[in-house]
CSV table of C-alpha atoms and ligand atoms in Angstrom, one decimal:
chain,number,residue,atom,x,y,z
A,1,MET,CA,293.3,122.3,164.3
A,2,LYS,CA,290.8,123.1,166.4
A,3,ASP,CA,291.2,125.4,170.0
A,4,LEU,CA,289.0,124.0,172.6
A,5,LEU,CA,287.2,126.9,174.0
A,6,PRO,CA,285.9,127.0,177.7
A,7,PRO,CA,282.3,126.2,177.0
A,8,GLU,CA,283.0,122.5,175.6
A,9,ALA,CA,285.9,122.3,178.0
A,10,PRO,CA,284.1,120.4,180.9
A,11,LYS,CA,282.8,117.4,177.8
A,12,TRP,CA,286.2,117.0,177.1
A,13,ARG,CA,287.2,116.1,181.2
A,14,PHE,CA,284.0,114.5,181.2
A,15,ILE,CA,284.7,112.1,178.8
A,16,GLU,CA,288.5,111.6,179.7
A,17,ALA,CA,287.8,111.2,183.5
A,18,THR,CA,285.2,108.4,182.3
A,19,ALA,CA,287.9,106.7,180.4
A,20,ARG,CA,290.3,106.7,183.0
A,21,GLU,CA,287.7,105.2,185.9
A,22,ALA,CA,286.5,102.6,182.9
A,23,PHE,CA,290.5,101.9,182.2
A,24,ALA,CA,291.3,101.1,185.7
A,25,ALA,CA,288.6,99.2,186.6
A,26,PHE,CA,289.9,96.8,183.4
A,27,GLY,CA,293.7,97.0,184.9
A,28,PHE,CA,295.0,99.5,182.4
A,29,SER,CA,298.0,101.7,183.6
A,30,GLU,CA,299.0,105.2,182.2
A,31,ILE,CA,301.8,105.3,179.5
A,32,ARG,CA,302.9,108.2,178.2
A,33,VAL,CA,305.0,109.2,175.3
A,34,PRO,CA,305.8,111.8,173.2
A,35,ILE,CA,304.2,113.1,170.3
A,36,LEU,CA,307.6,113.4,168.2
A,37,GLU,CA,308.8,109.8,166.7
A,38,ARG,CA,311.5,109.0,164.2
A,39,THR,CA,309.9,108.8,160.8
A,40,GLU,CA,310.9,105.0,160.2
A,41,LEU,CA,308.9,104.3,163.5
A,42,PHE,CA,305.7,104.8,161.6
A,43,ALA,CA,307.2,103.6,158.2
A,44,ARG,CA,307.9,99.9,159.7
A,45,SER,CA,305.1,99.4,161.5
A,46,ILE,CA,302.0,101.3,160.3
A,47,GLY,CA,303.0,100.5,156.5
A,48,GLU,CA,304.7,102.9,153.0
A,49,GLU,CA,301.9,101.7,151.5
A,50,THR,CA,299.0,102.8,153.6
A,51,ASP,CA,297.4,106.1,153.5
A,52,ILE,CA,298.7,107.4,156.7
A,53,VAL,CA,302.4,107.4,156.0
A,54,SER,CA,302.1,108.1,151.6
A,55,LYS,CA,299.9,110.6,152.2
A,56,GLU,CA,298.8,112.3,155.9
A,57,MET,CA,302.0,111.8,158.5
A,58,TYR,CA,303.1,115.6,159.3
A,59,THR,CA,307.1,114.8,158.5
A,60,PHE,CA,310.0,117.0,158.6
A,61,GLU,CA,313.9,117.2,159.4
A,62,ASP,CA,314.6,118.6,162.8
A,63,ARG,CA,318.1,120.7,163.4
A,64,SER,CA,319.8,117.6,163.5
A,65,GLY,CA,319.0,116.2,160.2
A,66,ASP,CA,316.7,113.7,161.6
A,67,SER,CA,313.7,113.0,159.6
A,68,LEU,CA,311.1,113.4,162.9
A,69,THR,CA,307.3,113.2,162.4
A,70,MET,CA,304.5,113.9,164.5
A,71,ARG,CA,302.1,110.8,165.8
A,72,PRO,CA,299.6,109.8,163.3
A,73,GLU,CA,298.1,107.1,165.6
A,74,ALA,CA,299.4,106.1,168.8
A,75,THR,CA,300.2,102.2,169.1
A,76,ALA,CA,303.6,102.7,167.1
A,77,GLY,CA,305.1,104.5,170.1
A,78,VAL,CA,303.8,102.9,172.7
A,79,ALA,CA,305.3,99.7,170.8
A,80,ARG,CA,308.6,101.6,170.4
A,81,ALA,CA,308.7,102.4,174.2
A,82,PHE,CA,307.2,98.6,175.0
A,83,LEU,CA,310.6,97.6,173.7
A,84,GLU,CA,312.9,100.5,174.8
A,85,HIS,CA,312.2,100.1,178.1
A,86,LYS,CA,312.7,96.8,178.1
A,87,LEU,CA,309.1,95.8,179.5
A,88,HIS,CA,308.5,92.4,177.6
A,89,ALA,CA,311.5,91.2,180.3
A,90,THR,CA,308.4,91.6,183.2
A,91,PRO,CA,305.4,88.8,182.9
A,92,GLY,CA,302.2,89.8,180.5
A,93,PRO,CA,300.1,90.9,179.4
A,94,HIS,CA,301.1,94.6,179.9
A,95,LYS,CA,297.5,96.9,179.5
A,96,LEU,CA,298.5,100.1,178.8
A,97,PHE,CA,296.6,103.0,177.6
A,98,THR,CA,297.3,106.7,176.7
A,99,ILE,CA,295.0,109.5,175.8
A,100,GLY,CA,296.2,112.4,173.5
A,101,PRO,CA,296.7,114.7,170.2
A,102,MET,CA,297.3,112.5,166.9
A,103,PHE,CA,298.3,114.7,163.5
A,104,ARG,CA,296.9,113.6,160.4
A,105,HIS,CA,297.2,115.9,156.8
A,106,GLU,CA,293.5,114.7,156.5
A,107,ARG,CA,291.1,116.6,154.5
A,108,PRO,CA,289.3,118.7,157.0
A,109,GLN,CA,285.4,117.7,157.0
A,110,LYS,CA,282.8,117.7,159.9
A,111,GLY,CA,284.1,114.3,162.3
A,112,ARG,CA,287.9,114.9,160.7
A,113,LEU,CA,290.5,116.9,161.7
A,114,ARG,CA,294.4,117.5,161.0
A,115,GLN,CA,294.9,117.6,164.9
A,116,PHE,CA,292.7,115.2,166.3
A,117,HIS,CA,292.1,113.3,170.1
A,118,GLN,CA,292.3,109.8,170.6
A,119,LEU,CA,292.0,107.4,173.8
A,120,ASP,CA,293.9,104.3,172.9
A,121,CYS,CA,294.3,100.8,175.0
A,122,GLU,CA,297.2,98.4,173.9
A,123,VAL,CA,297.1,95.0,175.5
A,124,LEU,CA,300.9,93.8,174.9
A,125,ASP,CA,302.0,90.4,175.2
A,126,ASP,CA,298.6,88.3,175.1
A,127,ALA,CA,298.1,86.0,172.7
A,128,GLY,CA,294.9,84.7,173.7
A,129,PRO,CA,291.2,85.2,172.5
A,130,GLN,CA,290.0,86.6,176.3
A,131,SER,CA,292.3,89.7,175.7
A,132,ASP,CA,290.2,90.7,172.3
A,133,ALA,CA,287.0,90.3,174.0
A,134,GLU,CA,288.0,91.8,177.4
A,135,LEU,CA,289.5,94.7,175.0
A,136,LEU,CA,285.8,94.7,173.1
A,137,VAL,CA,283.7,94.7,176.2
A,138,LEU,CA,285.5,98.1,177.9
A,139,ALA,CA,284.9,100.0,174.5
A,140,ASP,CA,281.4,98.8,174.8
A,141,HIS,CA,280.8,99.8,178.5
A,142,LEU,CA,282.9,102.9,178.3
A,143,LEU,CA,280.3,103.9,175.4
A,144,LYS,CA,277.7,103.3,177.4
A,145,VAL,CA,279.0,104.8,180.5
A,146,LEU,CA,279.8,108.3,178.4
A,147,GLY,CA,276.1,107.9,177.1
A,148,VAL,CA,276.8,107.5,173.6
A,149,ALA,CA,273.9,104.7,172.4
A,150,LYS,CA,273.5,103.7,169.3
A,151,VAL,CA,277.1,101.9,168.2
A,152,GLN,CA,277.7,99.2,167.0
A,153,ILE,CA,280.7,96.7,167.3
A,154,VAL,CA,281.6,95.4,164.1
A,155,LEU,CA,283.9,92.4,163.8
A,156,ASN,CA,286.2,90.6,161.1
A,157,SER,CA,289.3,88.1,161.8
A,158,LEU,CA,291.9,89.3,159.7
A,159,GLY,CA,293.3,86.2,159.6
A,160,CYS,CA,297.2,85.0,160.2
A,161,PRO,CA,300.9,84.6,158.0
A,162,GLU,CA,299.5,81.0,158.1
A,163,CYS,CA,296.1,81.7,156.0
A,164,ARG,CA,296.4,85.0,154.9
A,165,PRO,CA,298.8,84.5,151.9
A,166,SER,CA,296.3,82.4,150.1
A,167,PHE,CA,293.5,84.5,150.7
A,168,LYS,CA,295.8,87.8,149.3
A,169,GLN,CA,295.9,85.1,146.2
A,170,ALA,CA,292.0,84.9,145.6
A,171,LEU,CA,291.8,88.2,145.7
A,172,LEU,CA,294.4,88.7,143.4
A,173,SER,CA,292.5,86.1,140.9
A,174,TYR,CA,289.2,88.1,141.7
A,175,PHE,CA,290.4,91.2,140.5
A,176,GLN,CA,293.0,90.2,138.1
A,177,ASP,CA,290.3,90.7,135.3
A,178,LYS,CA,288.5,94.2,137.3
A,179,GLN,CA,291.8,96.1,137.3
A,180,GLY,CA,290.8,98.6,135.1
A,181,ARG,CA,288.0,99.6,136.7
A,182,LEU,CA,289.9,100.2,140.1
A,183,CYS,CA,290.6,103.5,141.1
A,184,ASP,CA,294.5,104.2,140.7
A,185,ASP,CA,294.9,104.0,144.3
A,186,CYS,CA,293.3,100.1,144.1
A,187,ASN,CA,295.3,99.0,141.6
A,188,LYS,CA,298.7,100.2,143.5
A,189,ARG,CA,296.9,98.2,146.8
A,190,LEU,CA,296.9,95.5,144.5
A,191,ALA,CA,299.9,95.2,144.1
A,192,ASN,CA,300.9,96.0,148.0
A,193,ASN,CA,298.0,95.3,150.1
A,194,PRO,CA,295.0,93.3,148.2
A,195,LEU,CA,293.1,93.4,151.4
A,196,ARG,CA,292.6,97.2,151.5
A,197,VAL,CA,290.6,97.1,148.2
A,198,LEU,CA,287.9,95.8,150.3
A,199,ASP,CA,288.6,99.4,152.5
A,200,CYS,CA,288.5,101.6,149.2
A,201,LYS,CA,285.7,104.2,149.4
A,202,GLN,CA,285.3,104.6,145.8
A,203,GLU,CA,281.7,103.5,144.5
A,204,ASP,CA,283.2,101.7,141.5
A,205,CYS,CA,285.3,100.1,143.9
A,206,LYS,CA,282.9,99.3,146.4
A,207,GLU,CA,280.9,97.7,143.7
A,208,ILE,CA,283.4,95.4,143.0
A,209,ALA,CA,284.5,94.2,146.2
A,210,ALA,CA,281.0,93.6,147.0
A,211,GLY,CA,281.3,90.6,145.2
A,212,ALA,CA,285.2,89.5,146.2
A,213,PRO,CA,286.0,86.3,148.4
A,214,LEU,CA,285.2,86.1,151.7
A,215,ILE,CA,288.6,85.7,154.0
A,216,SER,CA,286.1,83.4,156.4
A,217,ALA,CA,286.5,81.0,153.7
A,218,SER,CA,290.5,81.1,154.5
A,219,TRP,CA,291.1,81.0,157.7
A,220,CYS,CA,293.0,78.5,159.5
A,221,PRO,CA,291.6,76.4,161.7
A,222,ASP,CA,293.6,78.3,164.2
A,223,CYS,CA,291.5,81.6,163.3
A,224,SER,CA,288.8,80.2,163.7
A,225,GLU,CA,288.8,79.0,166.4
A,226,HIS,CA,290.9,82.2,168.2
A,227,PHE,CA,287.3,84.5,166.5
A,228,ASP,CA,284.9,81.3,167.7
A,229,GLN,CA,286.8,82.0,171.1
A,230,VAL,CA,286.2,85.8,171.0
A,231,LYS,CA,282.6,85.8,170.1
A,232,ARG,CA,281.4,82.7,172.7
A,233,LEU,CA,282.8,85.2,175.6
A,234,LEU,CA,281.4,88.6,173.6
A,235,GLY,CA,278.2,86.4,174.2
A,236,LEU,CA,278.8,85.4,178.1
A,237,ALA,CA,279.4,90.1,178.4
A,238,GLY,CA,276.2,90.7,177.1
A,239,VAL,CA,278.1,92.5,174.4
A,240,SER,CA,275.9,92.9,171.3
A,241,TYR,CA,278.1,92.9,167.7
A,242,ALA,CA,278.1,92.5,163.8
A,243,LEU,CA,280.3,90.4,161.6
A,244,ASP,CA,281.3,92.3,158.5
A,245,PRO,CA,283.1,89.7,156.6
A,246,LYS,CA,284.7,93.0,154.4
A,247,LEU,CA,285.9,94.2,157.4
A,248,VAL,CA,289.3,95.4,156.8
A,249,ARG,CA,291.3,98.1,158.4
A,250,GLY,CA,293.6,100.8,156.7
A,251,LEU,CA,297.2,99.9,158.8
A,252,ASP,CA,299.1,97.0,157.7
A,253,TYR,CA,300.1,95.6,160.9
A,254,TYR,CA,296.5,94.0,162.2
A,255,THR,CA,296.5,90.0,162.3
A,256,ARG,CA,293.2,88.4,163.1
A,257,THR,CA,290.5,90.4,165.1
A,258,ALA,CA,289.6,93.9,163.6
A,259,PHE,CA,286.8,96.2,164.7
A,260,GLU,CA,285.1,99.1,164.2
A,261,LEU,CA,282.8,101.0,166.5
A,262,LYS,CA,280.2,102.2,164.1
A,263,THR,CA,277.5,104.9,164.4
A,264,GLY,CA,275.0,105.7,161.8
A,265,GLU,CA,275.0,109.1,163.7
A,266,LEU,CA,278.2,111.1,162.3
A,267,GLY,CA,277.5,111.2,158.0
A,268,ALA,CA,280.5,110.0,156.3
A,269,GLN,CA,282.8,110.1,159.4
A,270,ASP,CA,280.6,106.7,160.7
A,271,ALA,CA,283.8,105.4,162.9
A,272,VAL,CA,284.0,106.0,166.7
A,273,GLY,CA,287.2,103.9,167.4
A,274,GLY,CA,288.6,101.0,166.2
A,275,GLY,CA,291.3,98.7,166.3
A,276,GLY,CA,292.4,94.9,166.7
A,277,ARG,CA,295.3,92.4,167.0
A,278,TYR,CA,298.8,93.1,165.4
A,279,ASP,CA,300.6,89.8,166.7
A,280,GLY,CA,303.4,90.9,164.1
A,281,LEU,CA,304.1,94.8,164.9
A,282,ILE,CA,306.6,94.3,167.9
A,283,GLN,CA,308.8,91.6,165.8
A,284,ALA,CA,308.8,93.8,162.7
A,285,LEU,CA,310.0,96.4,165.1
A,286,GLY,CA,313.2,94.1,166.5
A,287,GLY,CA,311.6,92.6,169.3
A,288,PRO,CA,310.9,89.4,170.6
A,289,ALA,CA,307.9,87.7,169.1
A,290,THR,CA,304.6,89.9,171.4
A,291,PRO,CA,301.4,88.9,170.4
A,292,ALA,CA,299.2,92.3,171.7
A,293,ILE,CA,296.0,94.1,170.5
A,294,GLY,CA,294.8,97.6,170.7
A,295,PHE,CA,292.2,99.8,170.3
A,296,ALA,CA,291.2,103.7,170.0
A,297,LEU,CA,288.0,105.7,170.6
A,298,GLY,CA,288.5,109.5,168.7
A,299,ILE,CA,287.7,112.1,171.5
A,300,GLU,CA,286.4,114.7,168.7
A,301,ARG,CA,283.7,112.1,167.5
A,302,LEU,CA,282.6,110.8,171.0
A,303,ALA,CA,282.3,114.4,172.1
A,304,LEU,CA,280.1,114.7,169.2
A,305,LEU,CA,277.4,112.2,170.1
A,306,ILE,CA,277.5,113.2,174.0
A,307,GLU,CA,274.7,115.8,174.8
A,308,ASP,CA,275.6,118.7,177.0
A,309,ARG,CA,274.7,118.1,180.6
A,310,PRO,CA,273.4,121.2,182.5
A,311,GLU,CA,275.6,120.9,185.4
A,312,TRP,CA,279.1,121.2,182.9
A,313,GLN,CA,277.6,124.6,182.5
A,314,SER,CA,276.8,126.2,186.3
A,315,GLY,CA,278.1,129.1,187.9
A,316,PRO,CA,279.9,129.4,190.5
A,317,ALA,CA,278.1,128.5,194.4
A,318,LEU,CA,278.9,132.6,195.5
A,319,PHE,CA,279.0,135.9,193.9
A,320,ILE,CA,279.7,138.5,196.4
A,321,ALA,CA,278.4,142.2,195.6
A,322,ALA,CA,280.2,144.7,197.1
A,323,LEU,CA,279.4,148.1,197.3
A,324,GLY,CA,282.1,150.9,198.1
A,325,GLU,CA,286.0,150.7,199.5
A,326,GLU,CA,285.6,149.4,202.9
A,327,PRO,CA,282.7,146.3,201.7
A,328,ARG,CA,285.0,145.8,198.5
A,329,ALA,CA,288.4,145.1,200.9
A,330,TRP,CA,286.1,142.7,203.2
A,331,ALA,CA,284.6,140.4,200.1
A,332,PHE,CA,287.9,140.6,198.2
A,333,GLY,CA,289.3,138.7,202.1
A,334,ALA,CA,286.0,136.8,201.9
A,335,ALA,CA,285.9,135.4,198.6
A,336,CYS,CA,289.3,134.6,199.2
A,337,ALA,CA,289.0,132.8,202.3
A,338,LEU,CA,286.1,130.5,200.3
A,339,ARG,CA,288.3,130.0,197.2
A,340,LYS,CA,290.6,128.6,199.7
A,341,LYS,CA,288.2,126.0,200.8
A,342,GLY,CA,287.2,125.0,197.4
A,343,LEU,CA,284.5,127.5,196.5
A,344,TRP,CA,284.0,128.7,193.4
A,345,VAL,CA,283.2,133.1,194.0
A,346,GLU,CA,283.5,135.4,192.2
A,347,MET,CA,283.1,139.6,193.4
A,348,SER,CA,283.2,142.2,190.0
A,349,ALA,CA,286.8,143.5,189.5
A,350,SER,CA,286.0,147.2,190.2
A,351,ASP,CA,283.3,149.2,191.9
A,352,VAL,CA,280.6,149.0,189.8
A,353,SER,CA,276.4,149.8,190.5
A,354,LEU,CA,274.9,147.6,192.8
A,355,LYS,CA,272.4,146.5,189.0
A,356,ALA,CA,275.7,146.0,187.0
A,357,GLN,CA,276.8,143.1,189.6
A,358,MET,CA,273.5,141.6,189.8
A,359,ARG,CA,273.6,141.7,186.1
A,360,ARG,CA,276.9,139.8,186.1
A,361,ALA,CA,276.1,137.4,188.8
A,362,ASN,CA,273.1,136.2,186.7
A,363,LYS,CA,275.1,136.1,183.4
A,364,MET,CA,277.5,133.9,185.1
A,365,ASN,CA,275.1,131.6,186.6
A,366,ALA,CA,276.0,132.0,190.7
A,367,ALA,CA,273.8,130.1,193.1
A,368,GLN,CA,274.0,132.5,195.7
A,369,VAL,CA,274.3,136.3,195.5
A,370,LEU,CA,275.6,138.2,198.9
A,371,ILE,CA,274.8,142.1,198.9
A,372,VAL,CA,277.2,143.9,201.0
A,373,GLY,CA,277.9,148.0,201.6
A,374,GLY,CA,278.1,150.1,204.3
A,375,GLU,CA,275.6,149.3,206.1
A,376,GLU,CA,275.9,145.5,206.1
A,377,LEU,CA,279.5,145.4,207.1
A,378,LYS,CA,278.3,147.4,210.3
A,379,ALA,CA,275.5,145.5,211.1
A,380,GLY,CA,278.2,142.5,210.5
A,381,ALA,CA,275.0,140.7,208.9
A,382,ALA,CA,274.1,140.6,205.2
A,383,PRO,CA,271.3,139.3,202.8
A,384,LEU,CA,272.5,136.2,201.2
A,385,LYS,CA,269.7,135.7,198.1
A,386,ASP,CA,269.6,131.7,196.6
A,387,MET,CA,269.3,133.0,192.6
A,388,ALA,CA,266.8,129.7,191.7
A,389,SER,CA,264.4,130.0,194.5
A,390,GLY,CA,264.4,134.3,195.2
A,391,ASP,CA,264.8,133.3,198.8
A,392,GLN,CA,266.4,135.6,201.2
A,393,THR,CA,268.2,134.9,204.2
A,394,ASP,CA,270.4,137.0,206.6
A,395,LEU,CA,274.7,136.1,207.0
A,396,PRO,CA,276.4,136.6,210.1
A,397,LEU,CA,279.1,138.0,208.0
A,398,ASP,CA,281.9,136.6,210.8
A,399,GLU,CA,279.8,133.3,210.2
A,400,ILE,CA,280.9,133.4,206.4
A,401,VAL,CA,283.8,130.2,205.9
A,402,THR,CA,282.0,128.4,208.8
A,403,ARG,CA,278.9,128.9,207.7
A,404,LEU,CA,279.0,128.3,203.4
A,405,ALA,CA,282.2,126.4,203.2
A,406,ALA,CA,280.5,123.9,205.4
A,407,ALA,CA,277.1,123.3,203.0
A,408,GLY,CA,279.5,123.4,200.1
A,409,ALA,CA,277.3,127.0,199.3
B,501,AMP,P1,292.2,105.2,163.5
B,501,AMP,O1,293.5,104.9,164.0
B,501,AMP,O2,292.9,105.4,161.8
B,501,AMP,O3,291.7,103.6,163.3
B,501,AMP,O4,291.1,106.0,164.2
B,501,AMP,C1,290.5,105.4,165.1
B,501,AMP,C2,289.9,106.3,165.7
B,501,AMP,O5,290.0,107.8,165.8
B,501,AMP,C3,288.4,107.1,164.4
B,501,AMP,O6,287.5,106.2,164.5
B,501,AMP,C4,287.9,108.1,164.8
B,501,AMP,O7,287.1,108.5,166.1
B,501,AMP,C5,289.7,109.2,165.2
B,501,AMP,N1,289.9,109.9,163.8
B,501,AMP,C6,290.8,108.9,163.5
B,501,AMP,N2,291.3,110.1,162.4
B,501,AMP,C7,290.5,111.0,162.9
B,501,AMP,C8,290.6,112.5,162.1
B,501,AMP,N3,291.1,112.9,161.4
B,501,AMP,N4,289.7,113.3,163.0
B,501,AMP,C9,289.1,113.2,164.3
B,501,AMP,N5,289.1,111.9,164.6
B,501,AMP,C10,289.8,111.2,163.7
């Protein structure tokens, strides 16, 4: 779990503000759900057998003896809120976004933390391929406006409850005589969810999975048609993608469209985001049949891909270097008046030499410095120095607020 220190904060603000703008343009409204949920929500929605639920959740008993979990992802909480507040009673699609921390007890490494942050979008109550395409266009657009190049959308369809059983069967037959070479986890996966063997990162398992049957051979006509439409709409929107018939996602609840946003720039943790359709989730949680689709992007991984911009490290608009008691009193009043107009103004916290004050103004990267001593106060004007050009002009002190606030300093 990492502290976010002031120098990094502007990049995070940029990511969040840019995301909010993009989400608004695509018609998404904000929802904020608690970080703590009942453990059973995640067990039921993500799946008991997934790595997240079986190995990675921060779960504890609270003082009332209830088992609670710090959310490992956002979809389950959003789905719970959707049901609890009967949002399904009003016509869909419901387009929701949320931004915040997630918690997984994973082995920490570059790009993988135990508290990380996601930008999460969900479209609930719409089964059509347009929602799938819209979400992908949104993700693609967001990456572009963030300046994150070299991310590729990788796309697959995981079929539906109609056609997936035959694919599972085909996988089981394929893996049957290869069980001895699969890792222990994959042997468990074979029993519970054989699709996830395709997702294993162990070399031996990867090698065996390379020869496995493809899910596309099992798609029912409806799944094929849905996937064709998604691809057609992405083509219309000018969004490029790669198809990966072996792409499966870690969570059990996905149906049909599944995708990842991958980059070659992050080493082993190559996914910036991912998502997919989860048509059965709301019903599995006890609600009415409600098709839905969503994605999550990891803010830490986005931050690794975004260069710092000079404007994020800009300093105060004005530093008032005041010398002596009376000038300091005047400077304090002027600084407060300008700050109330929205300008970032600094002065030193104690009466130190002009040299020390100039050093501090320089270090803070102040745009301008006003030097005020007893003489200047008496004369009613003081030199204002532009730190970039070195130019100096005399500023009438009684006009400081009107002149500097109006100019944005
Ligand atoms: P997931 O919910 O596992 O599909 O993750 C979606 C995105 O969240 C990933 O593509 C990452 O960008 C980010 N993410 C997931 N787990 C972590 C983690 N442990 N540390 C940092 N980012 C993560």
